[in-house]
């Protein structure tokens, strides 16, 4: 259900709460993807 | 297909540029459809009808159970003074003698209950809220006492209980919200004998005001004050004289406070994500180069390691060389050394002031007032503390992300300084805010995400946490906790990247704090680019701090330094001098572009202009030039002096923004000047930092490598 906002301040409070959480989620996801991306680097060096 | 460093930088640069464009777009999109709560209530003040009887003041005092006034309400001589609401008075009536009329004009002053209140946008714990009735209401159970709402308010309305040490509150008109909820009108409106105040919905009040202006065109100025000012207010005014003649600001514009900060707020998540990608990308590129070098030197390192194992047979402390020999530590360990005596006296006085602060409130030790809610503890301890702590991030980034391994020996002292800097900022905040035990509320209880101060709190909390972890390997090495130490070392990259992102966000936020108050900060310092200026200036401040700190260490802590640290000092000094000069040149250019963007050239031809140019040329451009000359001529002495000069310039800049050029348009007798107790408390906090630094350096491998870990990562 879409929320109704009467002031910009209410709108920012609501959207920023979600956006900040998503940013934290994005950081975690990127960190995991980085591990996946570079996971074989050490193995390569053992050859 | 491989990606070169240049291609990578170009790509991410474009992405970051898009950030700002997108954030502006977000700002534009977000401001399109909001017009306040429908049917919200307000008051129309017809200034031409007011007779200055002060009955509204008396009624307000009674209904809000405020303390009795210093002079009784029937004493009309107080009207001769220009007053403002304070902690014991929610509303005042002031008398003006405008040139356009022979008769005095009376104006009631109180909270204007803006449609998009600056105080609500500023509050980082949602203690202030815009209610659907139209009133801006305050919840003292959440308030931390940071007083940012007072900084943000363009009308200078909120007041603070400076003399209350335990439960200080922000005080302001409530529009009689409890009475409104019972279906009654505000008491001041009810009591007004001349019907100078009218209560109703905002829409109706605007219609009434327009009707009166239309019906009596010679009597009223054709303007409804509050209809559009700061995005509109629920308290409206019509007047028979120009508003500028009765102390009401005409330069506030139509843009609300929320609009002023929404662009920066929108850019934060993008900065986080882009920053992460950018920094890890740099790391990947530098690591690739590094690997080639490592493979070439691996054989040599193995030989060294064998030799080290052989040396380990001798006691470890001795093997680390002269840096740990006890006789040379005499000065550090002497109880009655000049340093210890001076520090002891400062700490003693500081403790006394601490007791005064926490028993008598802020009013007992500071000269803060309702017009100047932020003083030296914010201007110096917070703003300068965070800025000067940048050295830790700069050095970590240089070493671990850009692969400048020569900086390795500077990382630990710089990170320790940064950690202590942040810890002391938190300590200073505990002195400055009204209820320091509520500081965690913003993160764990009530998140005011519309406030820049919320982001500042998050950055502060995470920075202390990240820097504490980054410092911990030194303590673990000292304790012999090898596994814990190695576990933290494994996190170095993640901590460095997270630290840099926090550093960027923190400085953007610090600069952004003042975007909400463009009417209070002098236009030369208030620039569209203020957040970016803060970020860039903190970069060269951090580098200068590392140079300065290295100079002090070489002079006073030499016995604790091993040959590697001693020999790395000049390399780091020259490297950072070159980088600082380059960044400072960029900073000067950004300042000039900022002047052009806001068309503030005319402001340069004034006393403030001379002061501004002194700061920009005298404390940025000149030291940048001396950094450059010092680097070219390999003159380390010149560089060290330039570093100190730069640090003084940064402190001057932060004090200018927070204190000196802030409230620049107030009369001289209403300006802020710190009390000696504020100055001594700041010195006390810095002294604690120096003592803590010496304590750590004397006991942990900060300025030397622990012999047991010399050949580990």
XYZ file of C-alpha atoms in Angstrom:
760
model
C 0.000 0.000 0.000
C 1.376 3.361 -0.933
C 1.872 5.751 1.958
C 0.534 9.286 1.798
C 2.996 12.046 2.572
C 1.900 15.579 3.227
C 5.333 17.058 3.785
C 8.673 16.605 2.114
C 10.173 15.985 5.529
C 7.888 12.966 6.099
C 8.724 11.698 2.645
C 12.468 12.009 3.210
C 12.287 10.330 6.610
C 10.442 7.383 5.115
C 12.482 6.968 1.951
C 15.864 7.561 3.586
C 15.123 4.860 6.178
C 14.632 2.338 3.392
C 17.476 3.671 1.275
C 19.962 3.477 4.147
C 18.989 -0.118 4.845
C 19.354 -0.933 1.154
C 22.768 0.727 1.102
C 23.913 -1.473 3.976
C 22.482 -4.493 2.156
C 24.268 -3.425 -1.027
C 27.564 -3.201 0.867
C 27.149 -6.700 2.245
C 26.136 -8.071 -1.151
C 29.063 -6.369 -2.857
C 31.476 -7.676 -0.226
C 30.204 -11.222 -0.786
C 30.432 -10.800 -4.537
C 33.996 -9.500 -4.124
C 34.910 -12.669 -2.247
C 33.370 -14.744 -5.000
C 35.188 -12.718 -7.631
C 38.586 -13.005 -6.007
C 38.094 -16.385 -4.326
C 40.345 -18.267 -6.735
C 43.201 -15.767 -6.590
C 45.043 -17.552 -3.767
C 44.631 -20.951 -5.413
C 46.120 -19.645 -8.610
C 49.190 -18.559 -6.703
C 49.771 -22.077 -5.332
C 50.379 -23.555 -8.777
C 39.782 -7.717 -21.821
C 41.738 -6.029 -19.026
C 40.871 -2.665 -17.592
C 43.619 -0.111 -17.160
C 43.831 2.183 -14.162
C 42.955 5.159 -16.383
C 39.853 3.453 -17.807
C 38.760 2.449 -14.343
C 39.182 5.948 -12.908
C 37.357 7.459 -15.878
C 34.446 5.043 -15.461
C 34.035 5.515 -11.756
C 34.550 9.269 -12.093
C 31.648 9.377 -14.523
C 29.566 7.296 -12.135
C 30.312 9.645 -9.253
C 29.474 12.652 -11.403
C 26.154 11.039 -12.200
C 25.617 10.693 -8.439
C 25.377 14.383 -8.005
C 23.149 14.782 -11.036
C 20.894 12.009 -9.798
C 20.755 13.489 -6.313
C 19.689 16.812 -7.784
C 17.076 14.974 -9.779
C 15.896 13.256 -6.609
C 15.648 16.640 -4.959
C 13.554 18.020 -7.796
C 11.297 14.980 -7.859
C 10.824 14.946 -4.124
C 9.686 18.541 -3.893
C 6.920 18.417 -6.456
C 3.815 17.289 -4.649
C 3.916 18.349 -1.002
C 1.712 21.139 0.276
C 1.338 20.362 3.964
C -1.359 18.598 5.959
C -4.773 19.459 4.496
C -6.908 21.525 6.851
C -3.993 22.253 9.178
C -4.623 25.090 11.598
C -2.818 28.335 12.056
C -3.019 31.914 13.263
C -3.197 35.158 11.309
C -1.512 38.054 13.094
C -2.832 41.391 11.888
C 0.020 43.632 12.993
C -1.969 46.792 12.286
C -4.437 45.859 15.056
C -1.949 44.961 17.783
C -1.732 47.506 20.647
C 1.111 45.862 22.581
C -0.918 45.102 25.710
C 1.088 41.903 26.445
C -2.081 40.033 27.388
C -1.052 37.264 24.958
C 2.260 36.944 26.812
C 0.460 36.620 30.147
C -2.000 34.071 28.781
C 0.814 32.023 27.239
C 2.715 32.072 30.512
C -0.337 30.896 32.414
C -1.479 28.140 30.075
C 1.998 26.679 29.653
C 2.793 26.981 33.365
C 5.972 28.915 32.651
C 7.999 30.601 35.401
C 6.839 34.080 36.466
C 8.358 36.879 34.356
C 11.174 39.104 35.603
C 8.901 42.110 35.177
C 5.102 41.899 35.465
C 3.020 41.655 32.311
C 1.409 45.046 32.920
C 4.847 46.712 32.781
C 4.920 47.925 29.183
C 8.403 49.398 29.434
C 9.825 46.033 28.371
C 8.437 46.763 24.923
C 11.281 49.220 24.500
C 13.668 46.261 24.362
C 13.897 43.996 21.335
C 13.270 40.621 22.897
C 13.138 37.062 21.635
C 11.487 33.968 23.116
C 13.636 32.180 25.671
C 13.476 29.195 27.976
C 10.865 30.873 30.191
C 8.923 32.802 27.561
C 7.282 31.249 24.507
C 6.077 34.508 23.002
C 7.084 38.166 23.173
C 5.680 41.386 21.775
C 8.184 43.902 20.445
C 7.621 47.575 19.646
C 9.030 49.110 16.464
C 9.079 52.680 15.254
C 9.223 52.308 11.471
C 9.987 55.427 9.420
C 6.811 55.010 7.355
C 4.495 55.764 10.281
C 4.518 58.079 13.266
C 2.840 55.477 15.466
C 4.597 52.520 17.055
C 3.977 49.087 15.593
C 3.744 45.988 17.789
C 4.762 42.578 16.556
C 4.185 39.299 18.361
C 7.010 36.807 18.017
C 6.756 33.056 18.572
C 7.270 29.797 16.663
C 5.852 30.178 13.157
C 5.076 26.447 12.852
C 6.517 26.126 9.349
C 4.931 23.729 6.877
C 8.349 22.117 6.389
C 9.996 23.009 9.673
C 13.771 23.383 9.662
C 13.890 22.199 13.274
C 12.069 18.972 12.386
C 14.405 18.339 9.443
C 17.343 18.961 11.755
C 16.280 16.711 14.614
C 18.169 13.410 14.502
C 15.997 11.638 17.076
C 12.589 12.824 15.861
C 11.992 14.762 19.063
C 10.368 17.470 16.953
C 7.456 16.596 14.699
C 5.049 18.402 12.447
C 1.609 17.333 13.609
C -1.417 17.147 11.354
C -3.023 19.998 13.308
C -0.236 22.257 12.010
C 1.660 22.576 15.286
C 5.354 21.711 15.519
C 5.417 19.622 18.672
C 8.334 18.652 20.871
C 8.875 15.368 22.694
C 11.323 15.925 25.567
C 11.572 12.188 26.222
C 13.640 11.789 23.034
C 15.622 15.035 22.966
C 19.391 14.664 23.281
C 19.993 18.390 23.667
C 22.212 18.835 20.595
C 20.557 22.201 19.783
C 20.845 21.692 16.024
C 17.170 22.714 15.801
C 18.211 26.121 17.139
C 20.964 26.380 14.530
C 18.510 25.416 11.786
C 15.587 27.695 12.703
C 15.687 30.722 10.375
C 13.477 32.711 12.785
C 15.705 32.106 15.852
C 12.816 30.794 17.915
C 13.734 27.630 19.878
C 15.343 28.317 23.241
C 17.235 26.021 25.572
C 17.449 25.478 29.320
C 21.172 26.072 29.679
C 21.039 26.125 33.459
C 19.452 22.688 33.818
C 22.192 20.035 34.230
C 20.021 16.903 34.128
C 16.896 17.437 32.056
C 17.446 20.473 29.842
C 14.755 20.961 27.231
C 14.253 22.908 24.052
C 11.482 25.403 24.729
C 9.141 26.900 22.161
C 5.524 27.728 21.400
C 3.359 24.622 20.964
C 0.482 26.428 19.206
C -1.378 25.284 22.336
C -1.537 21.783 20.869
C -3.222 20.306 23.994
C -5.960 22.952 23.759
C -6.358 22.422 20.009
C -6.834 18.711 20.589
C -9.654 19.584 22.994
C -11.273 21.759 20.335
C -10.121 25.047 21.872
C -8.143 27.829 20.233
C -4.672 28.905 21.369
C -4.890 30.938 24.553
C -3.140 33.990 23.038
C -5.781 34.149 20.303
C -8.591 33.759 22.798
C -7.307 36.527 25.070
C -6.460 39.145 22.405
C -8.742 42.147 23.066
C -8.279 43.711 19.611
C -8.736 40.571 17.523
C -5.248 41.072 16.178
C -4.974 37.287 16.148
C -7.317 35.044 14.179
C -7.392 31.254 14.393
C -8.530 28.843 11.682
C -7.362 26.625 8.882
C -4.391 27.945 6.982
C -6.363 28.068 3.744
C -9.114 30.157 5.373
C -6.609 32.480 7.023
C -4.913 33.156 3.710
C -8.327 33.990 2.214
C -9.111 36.357 5.114
C -5.700 38.014 4.770
C -6.153 38.498 1.037
C -9.610 39.897 1.594
C -8.349 42.458 4.109
C -5.497 43.505 1.826
C -7.993 43.794 -1.022
C -10.555 45.740 1.016
C -8.029 48.158 2.563
C -5.269 48.577 -0.035
C -3.918 51.738 1.625
C -3.776 50.166 5.033
C -1.880 46.947 4.363
C 1.311 46.047 2.608
C 0.420 43.684 -0.222
C 2.166 40.676 1.223
C 1.197 37.827 3.529
C 4.303 37.005 5.498
C 4.502 33.263 6.054
C 2.538 32.264 2.981
C 5.674 31.297 1.106
C 8.615 32.111 3.400
C 10.714 28.998 4.061
C 8.158 26.935 2.141
C 5.248 28.451 4.097
C 4.183 28.695 7.729
C 1.042 28.041 9.730
C 1.514 31.385 11.449
C 0.799 34.226 9.020
C 1.205 37.996 9.249
C -0.240 41.012 7.502
C 1.078 44.459 8.264
C 0.538 48.146 7.700
C 4.310 48.708 7.351
C 7.037 46.926 5.440
C 8.120 43.706 7.114
C 11.772 44.663 6.839
C 11.060 47.645 9.130
C 9.675 45.469 11.905
C 12.488 42.976 12.212
C 11.111 40.268 9.920
C 13.611 38.826 7.484
C 12.867 39.309 3.810
C 15.694 37.160 2.503
C 14.468 33.729 3.543
C 13.154 32.713 0.131
C 10.548 30.091 -0.708
C 12.734 27.016 -0.371
C 12.157 24.932 2.740
C 14.914 23.573 4.942
C 14.057 20.036 3.879
C 14.712 20.976 0.259
C 18.081 22.460 1.137
C 19.390 19.191 2.543
C 17.485 16.597 0.524
C 20.019 16.571 -2.328
C 22.918 15.781 -0.042
C 20.899 13.184 1.857
C 19.957 11.489 -1.406
C 23.595 11.263 -2.455
C 24.798 9.350 0.632
C 23.725 5.816 -0.331
C 25.151 6.315 -3.807
C 28.428 7.539 -2.309
C 28.525 4.383 -0.183
C 28.001 1.991 -3.073
C 30.115 3.859 -5.634
C 32.829 4.434 -3.052
C 32.981 0.744 -2.252
C 33.262 -0.247 -5.900
C 35.809 2.501 -6.608
C 38.049 1.740 -3.633
C 38.081 -2.012 -4.054
C 38.801 -1.454 -7.745
C 41.832 0.656 -6.867
C 42.938 -2.037 -4.455
C 42.642 -4.732 -7.112
C 44.743 -2.735 -9.560
C 47.460 -1.849 -7.064
C 47.541 -5.413 -5.747
C 48.138 -6.744 -9.251
C 51.170 -4.502 -9.599
C 52.250 -5.392 -6.115
C 52.150 -9.120 -6.751
C 54.747 -8.857 -9.480
C 57.083 -6.938 -7.182
C 56.456 -9.420 -4.338
C 57.368 -12.414 -6.444
C 60.665 -10.799 -7.326
C 61.539 -10.025 -3.716
C 60.160 -13.216 -2.175
C 63.473 -15.023 -2.248
C 65.226 -12.190 -0.403
C 62.528 -12.110 2.261
C 62.921 -15.837 2.925
C 66.608 -15.325 3.620
C 65.789 -12.489 6.052
C 63.262 -14.664 7.829
C 65.772 -17.420 8.432
C 68.077 -14.851 9.956
C 65.240 -13.570 12.139
C 64.504 -17.029 13.511
C 68.140 -17.212 14.457
C 67.939 -13.830 16.181
C 64.834 -14.906 18.090
C 67.081 -16.929 20.366
C 68.064 -13.622 21.984
C 65.426 -11.806 24.126
C 62.732 -10.236 21.975
C 62.840 -6.752 23.454
C 66.554 -6.502 22.883
C 66.231 -7.651 19.314
C 64.019 -4.700 18.483
C 67.010 -2.467 18.908
C 67.675 0.751 20.740
C 64.079 1.839 20.641
C 63.143 -0.166 23.708
C 66.200 0.318 25.886
C 65.004 1.616 29.245
C 67.576 4.369 29.921
C 66.484 6.239 26.813
C 62.905 6.235 28.047
C 63.809 8.265 31.093
C 61.941 11.362 29.956
C 58.822 9.385 29.171
C 58.724 7.652 32.520
C 59.729 10.437 34.849
C 56.765 11.273 37.085
C 57.736 14.890 37.696
C 58.703 15.787 34.160
C 57.545 19.206 32.874
C 55.015 17.467 30.641
C 53.530 15.456 33.488
C 53.300 18.459 35.775
C 51.626 20.635 33.125
C 49.280 17.844 32.096
C 48.473 17.138 35.754
C 47.456 20.740 36.385
C 45.317 20.835 33.219
C 43.633 17.555 34.136
C 42.952 18.788 37.665
C 41.349 22.023 36.438
C 39.501 20.034 33.784
C 38.051 17.722 36.423
C 36.806 20.685 38.435
C 35.197 22.152 35.308
C 33.665 18.753 34.557
C 31.974 18.766 37.949
C 30.747 22.304 37.320
C 29.431 21.371 33.877
C 27.479 18.353 35.069
C 26.101 19.982 38.208
C 25.364 23.474 36.932
C 24.472 22.757 33.308
C 25.981 24.311 30.204
C 25.168 27.764 31.491
C 27.594 27.351 34.390
C 30.695 27.007 32.224
C 29.836 28.318 28.767
C 28.731 31.552 27.157
C 26.258 29.759 24.916
C 22.876 31.387 24.521
C 19.750 31.013 22.433
C 21.238 32.892 19.483
C 24.544 31.029 19.721
C 23.711 27.441 20.613
C 26.996 26.011 19.326
C 30.301 27.171 20.693
C 33.924 26.172 20.960
C 33.222 22.549 21.818
C 31.490 22.036 18.487
C 33.633 24.424 16.451
C 36.959 23.141 17.698
C 36.511 19.777 19.386
C 34.013 18.282 16.949
C 34.758 19.935 13.614
C 38.530 20.129 14.003
C 38.738 16.765 15.798
C 37.067 14.888 12.962
C 39.032 16.780 10.327
C 42.421 16.214 11.915
C 41.630 12.534 12.461
C 41.599 12.161 8.675
C 45.303 11.307 8.757
C 44.500 7.747 9.783
C 42.296 7.211 6.764
C 44.674 8.962 4.390
C 47.618 6.834 5.469
C 45.624 3.586 5.435
C 44.348 4.343 1.954
C 47.827 5.209 0.703
C 49.300 2.016 2.117
C 46.603 -0.616 1.657
C 44.603 0.656 -1.322
C 47.115 2.571 -3.407
C 49.906 0.152 -2.552
C 52.356 2.784 -1.251
C 54.140 0.427 1.108
C 56.505 3.131 2.290
C 53.590 4.543 4.268
C 53.273 1.303 6.240
C 55.257 2.524 9.214
C 53.045 5.621 9.463
C 49.786 3.670 9.503
C 49.698 2.652 13.155
C 50.539 6.056 14.658
C 48.113 7.751 12.263
C 45.313 5.277 12.984
C 45.920 5.573 16.716
C 45.716 9.370 16.429
C 42.515 9.062 14.417
C 40.977 6.703 16.955
C 41.918 8.941 19.866
C 40.678 11.954 17.886
C 37.290 10.346 17.379
C 37.102 9.112 20.968
C 37.808 12.638 22.177
C 35.177 14.045 19.835
C 32.679 11.722 21.512
C 33.955 12.890 24.908
C 33.561 16.526 23.862
C 30.038 15.784 22.677
C 29.257 14.351 26.102
C 30.142 17.752 27.533
C 28.269 19.690 24.883
C 24.929 17.936 24.510
C 22.312 18.301 27.185
C 21.728 14.609 27.837
C 24.777 12.666 26.628
C 23.408 9.332 27.788
C 20.820 9.657 25.033
C 23.372 9.905 22.211
C 22.741 6.262 21.161
C 18.992 7.017 20.795
C 19.537 8.191 17.230
C 20.897 4.813 16.202
C 18.964 2.378 18.348
C 15.698 4.022 19.324
C 14.425 6.856 17.155
C 16.139 7.419 13.824
C 15.609 10.881 12.416
C 16.728 9.917 8.943
C 15.761 13.273 7.440
C 18.503 14.897 9.481
C 22.112 15.265 8.413
C 22.952 14.913 12.075
C 21.630 11.342 11.943
C 24.222 10.476 9.316
C 26.826 12.239 11.417
C 25.870 10.106 14.421
C 26.060 6.915 12.355
C 29.461 7.921 10.955
C 30.722 8.779 14.421
C 29.539 5.503 15.916
C 30.932 3.359 13.091
C 34.184 5.327 12.844
C 35.012 4.812 16.511
C 34.181 1.132 16.091
C 36.236 0.687 12.895
C 39.228 2.628 14.214
C 39.179 0.709 17.496
C 39.387 -2.550 15.539
C 42.139 -1.136 13.335
C 44.116 -0.175 16.444
C 43.605 -3.505 18.146
C 46.458 -5.497 16.477
C 48.997 -3.372 18.361
C 47.316 -4.257 21.650
C 47.026 -7.923 20.663
C 50.718 -8.063 19.760
C 51.533 -6.569 23.117
C 49.382 -9.171 24.871
C 50.675 -12.003 22.705
C 47.225 -12.816 21.296
C 48.452 -13.954 17.921
C 45.193 -15.474 16.650
C 43.121 -12.409 17.455
C 45.773 -10.202 15.914
C 45.880 -12.250 12.726
C 42.090 -12.317 12.509
C 41.970 -8.519 12.593
C 44.821 -8.234 10.099
C 42.745 -10.359 7.706
C 40.090 -7.632 7.892
C 42.499 -4.859 6.918
C 41.109 -4.314 3.428
C 37.478 -4.320 4.555
C 38.223 -1.970 7.441
C 40.203 0.374 5.220
C 37.479 0.562 2.582
C 34.766 1.008 5.216
C 36.895 3.626 6.959
C 37.377 5.661 3.784
C 33.661 5.540 3.003
C 32.908 6.721 6.537
C 35.516 9.444 6.189
C 33.871 10.713 2.998
C 30.367 10.569 4.440
C 31.447 12.132 7.704
C 33.063 15.148 6.115
C 30.287 15.667 3.577
C 27.848 15.607 6.477
C 29.850 17.991 8.623
C 29.927 20.529 5.803
C 26.299 19.813 5.010
C 25.212 20.669 8.547
C 25.478 24.334 7.658
C 23.507 24.084 4.413
C 20.349 24.271 6.486
C 21.274 27.702 7.863
C 22.246 29.840 4.872
C 20.837 32.964 6.525
C 23.150 32.720 9.491
C 26.473 31.834 7.895
C 28.243 34.557 5.935
C 27.824 33.995 2.159
C 31.588 33.765 1.633
C 31.707 30.650 3.797
C 28.255 29.336 2.937
C 28.712 27.817 -0.461
C 26.880 25.277 -2.543
C 30.106 23.302 -2.361
C 30.433 23.418 1.422
C 30.241 19.615 1.892
C 32.824 19.048 -0.854
C 35.032 21.793 0.621
C 34.931 20.041 3.986
C 35.867 16.740 2.386
C 38.778 18.097 0.375
C 40.112 20.263 3.176
C 40.047 17.314 5.550
C 42.190 15.361 3.064
C 45.069 17.824 3.155
C 44.450 18.395 6.873
C 44.919 14.665 7.418
C 48.153 14.630 5.438
C 49.462 17.667 7.300
C 48.524 16.008 10.562
C 50.576 12.923 9.661
C 53.575 15.144 8.836
C 53.139 17.130 12.041
C 52.696 14.016 14.123
C 55.739 12.388 12.551
C 57.746 15.526 13.374
C 56.670 15.413 17.006
C 57.362 11.685 17.231
C 60.847 12.127 15.812
C 61.530 14.868 18.335
C 59.930 13.539 21.515
C 59.414 9.806 21.003
C 62.573 8.956 19.140
C 63.632 6.291 21.661
C 60.482 4.341 20.823
C 61.110 4.313 17.086
C 62.907 1.551 15.257
C 65.252 2.209 12.335
C 62.545 1.362 9.809
C 60.211 4.001 11.237
C 62.985 6.555 11.550
C 64.105 6.086 7.978
C 60.546 6.076 6.585
C 59.759 9.470 8.142
C 61.302 11.683 5.431
C 59.812 9.562 2.609
C 56.357 9.926 4.090
C 56.851 13.631 4.754
C 57.912 14.365 1.190
C 55.215 12.152 -0.286
C 52.407 13.666 1.760
C 53.739 17.204 1.209
C 53.486 16.693 -2.529
C 49.999 15.220 -2.270
C 48.815 17.913 0.159
C 50.092 20.718 -2.096
C 48.200 19.231 -5.012
C 44.951 18.769 -3.067
C 45.239 22.273 -1.590
C 45.562 23.725 -5.072
C 42.350 21.916 -5.984
C 40.704 23.253 -2.841
C 41.553 26.851 -3.750
C 40.065 26.332 -7.205
C 36.866 24.873 -5.718
C 36.543 27.865 -3.411
C 36.819 30.214 -6.382
C 34.273 28.194 -8.342
C 32.009 28.312 -5.263
C 32.252 32.097 -5.218
C 31.293 32.196 -8.884
C 28.459 29.688 -8.456
C 26.845 31.805 -5.720
C 27.935 35.126 -7.314
C 29.566 36.261 -4.081
C 32.377 38.274 -5.659
C 30.983 41.517 -4.268
C 31.328 40.181 -0.736
C 35.103 40.130 -1.130
C 35.173 43.932 -0.939
C 34.391 44.121 2.755
C 36.013 43.352 6.105
C 34.633 39.840 5.874
C 36.141 39.573 2.396
C 39.590 40.452 3.720
C 39.192 37.886 6.483
C 38.100 35.276 3.942
C 41.021 36.014 1.629
C 43.395 35.875 4.577
C 42.124 32.387 5.334
C 42.181 31.214 1.718
C 45.450 32.760 0.592
C 47.300 33.022 3.884
C 46.399 29.637 5.291
C 45.818 27.479 2.203
C 47.481 28.878 -0.916
C 50.701 29.948 0.809
C 51.325 26.720 2.749
C 50.493 24.816 -0.444
C 53.210 26.792 -2.190
C 55.667 26.082 0.627
C 54.793 22.391 0.526
C 55.613 22.450 -3.177
C 58.870 24.356 -2.681
C 59.840 22.088 0.212
C 59.212 19.000 -1.873
C 61.110 20.330 -4.880
C 64.068 21.489 -2.801
C 63.913 18.468 -0.459
C 63.631 20.918 2.440
C 61.976 18.884 5.197
C 62.092 21.741 7.679
C 60.024 23.964 5.405
C 57.510 21.175 4.900
C 57.124 20.669 8.624
C 56.430 24.354 9.187
C 53.997 24.354 6.271
C 52.176 21.388 7.855
C 51.752 23.269 11.124
C 50.610 26.330 9.180
C 48.055 24.259 7.294
C 46.705 22.785 10.506
C 46.240 26.265 11.936
C 44.468 27.222 8.712
C 42.080 24.285 9.023
C 41.284 25.188 12.621
C 40.683 28.784 11.523
C 38.401 27.608 8.712
C 36.289 25.436 11.008
C 36.058 28.170 13.640
C 35.083 30.657 10.940
C 32.278 28.436 9.704
C 30.958 27.419 13.091
C 31.593 30.529 15.186
C 33.199 33.597 13.638
C 31.279 33.922 10.363
C 28.198 32.306 11.901
C 25.555 34.798 13.061
C 27.715 37.429 11.391
C 24.737 39.747 11.039
C 23.931 39.813 14.761
C 24.878 42.949 16.728
C 28.308 42.718 18.330
C 26.902 42.418 21.857
C 24.912 39.338 20.845
C 27.861 37.545 19.274
C 29.491 34.551 20.924
C 32.892 34.539 22.513
C 33.969 31.483 24.498
C 34.455 31.669 28.243
C 37.825 30.733 29.701
C 36.190 27.591 31.078
C 35.215 26.434 27.586
C 38.769 27.049 26.389
C 40.286 25.170 29.330
C 37.841 22.280 28.887
C 38.924 21.989 25.247
C 42.576 22.049 26.311
C 41.736 19.428 28.940
C 40.220 17.155 26.289
C 43.232 17.584 23.989
C 45.553 16.874 26.932
C 43.721 13.631 27.642
C 44.347 12.700 24.022
C 48.069 13.427 24.292
C 48.348 11.448 27.536
C 46.474 8.519 25.975
C 48.733 8.656 22.907
C 51.877 8.622 25.011
C 50.477 5.795 27.109
C 49.804 3.674 24.028
C 53.097 4.505 22.338
C 55.058 3.658 25.465
C 53.455 0.241 25.787
C 52.492 -0.952 22.340
C 54.310 -1.492 19.072
C 53.084 1.713 17.452
C 56.356 3.356 16.434
C 58.239 0.123 16.006
C 57.451 -3.317 14.667
C 57.012 -6.003 17.252
C 59.908 -8.431 16.711
C 57.618 -11.466 16.888
C 55.482 -10.177 14.020
C 58.063 -8.455 11.879
C 57.846 -10.980 9.083
C 54.092 -11.455 9.173
C 51.487 -9.445 7.302
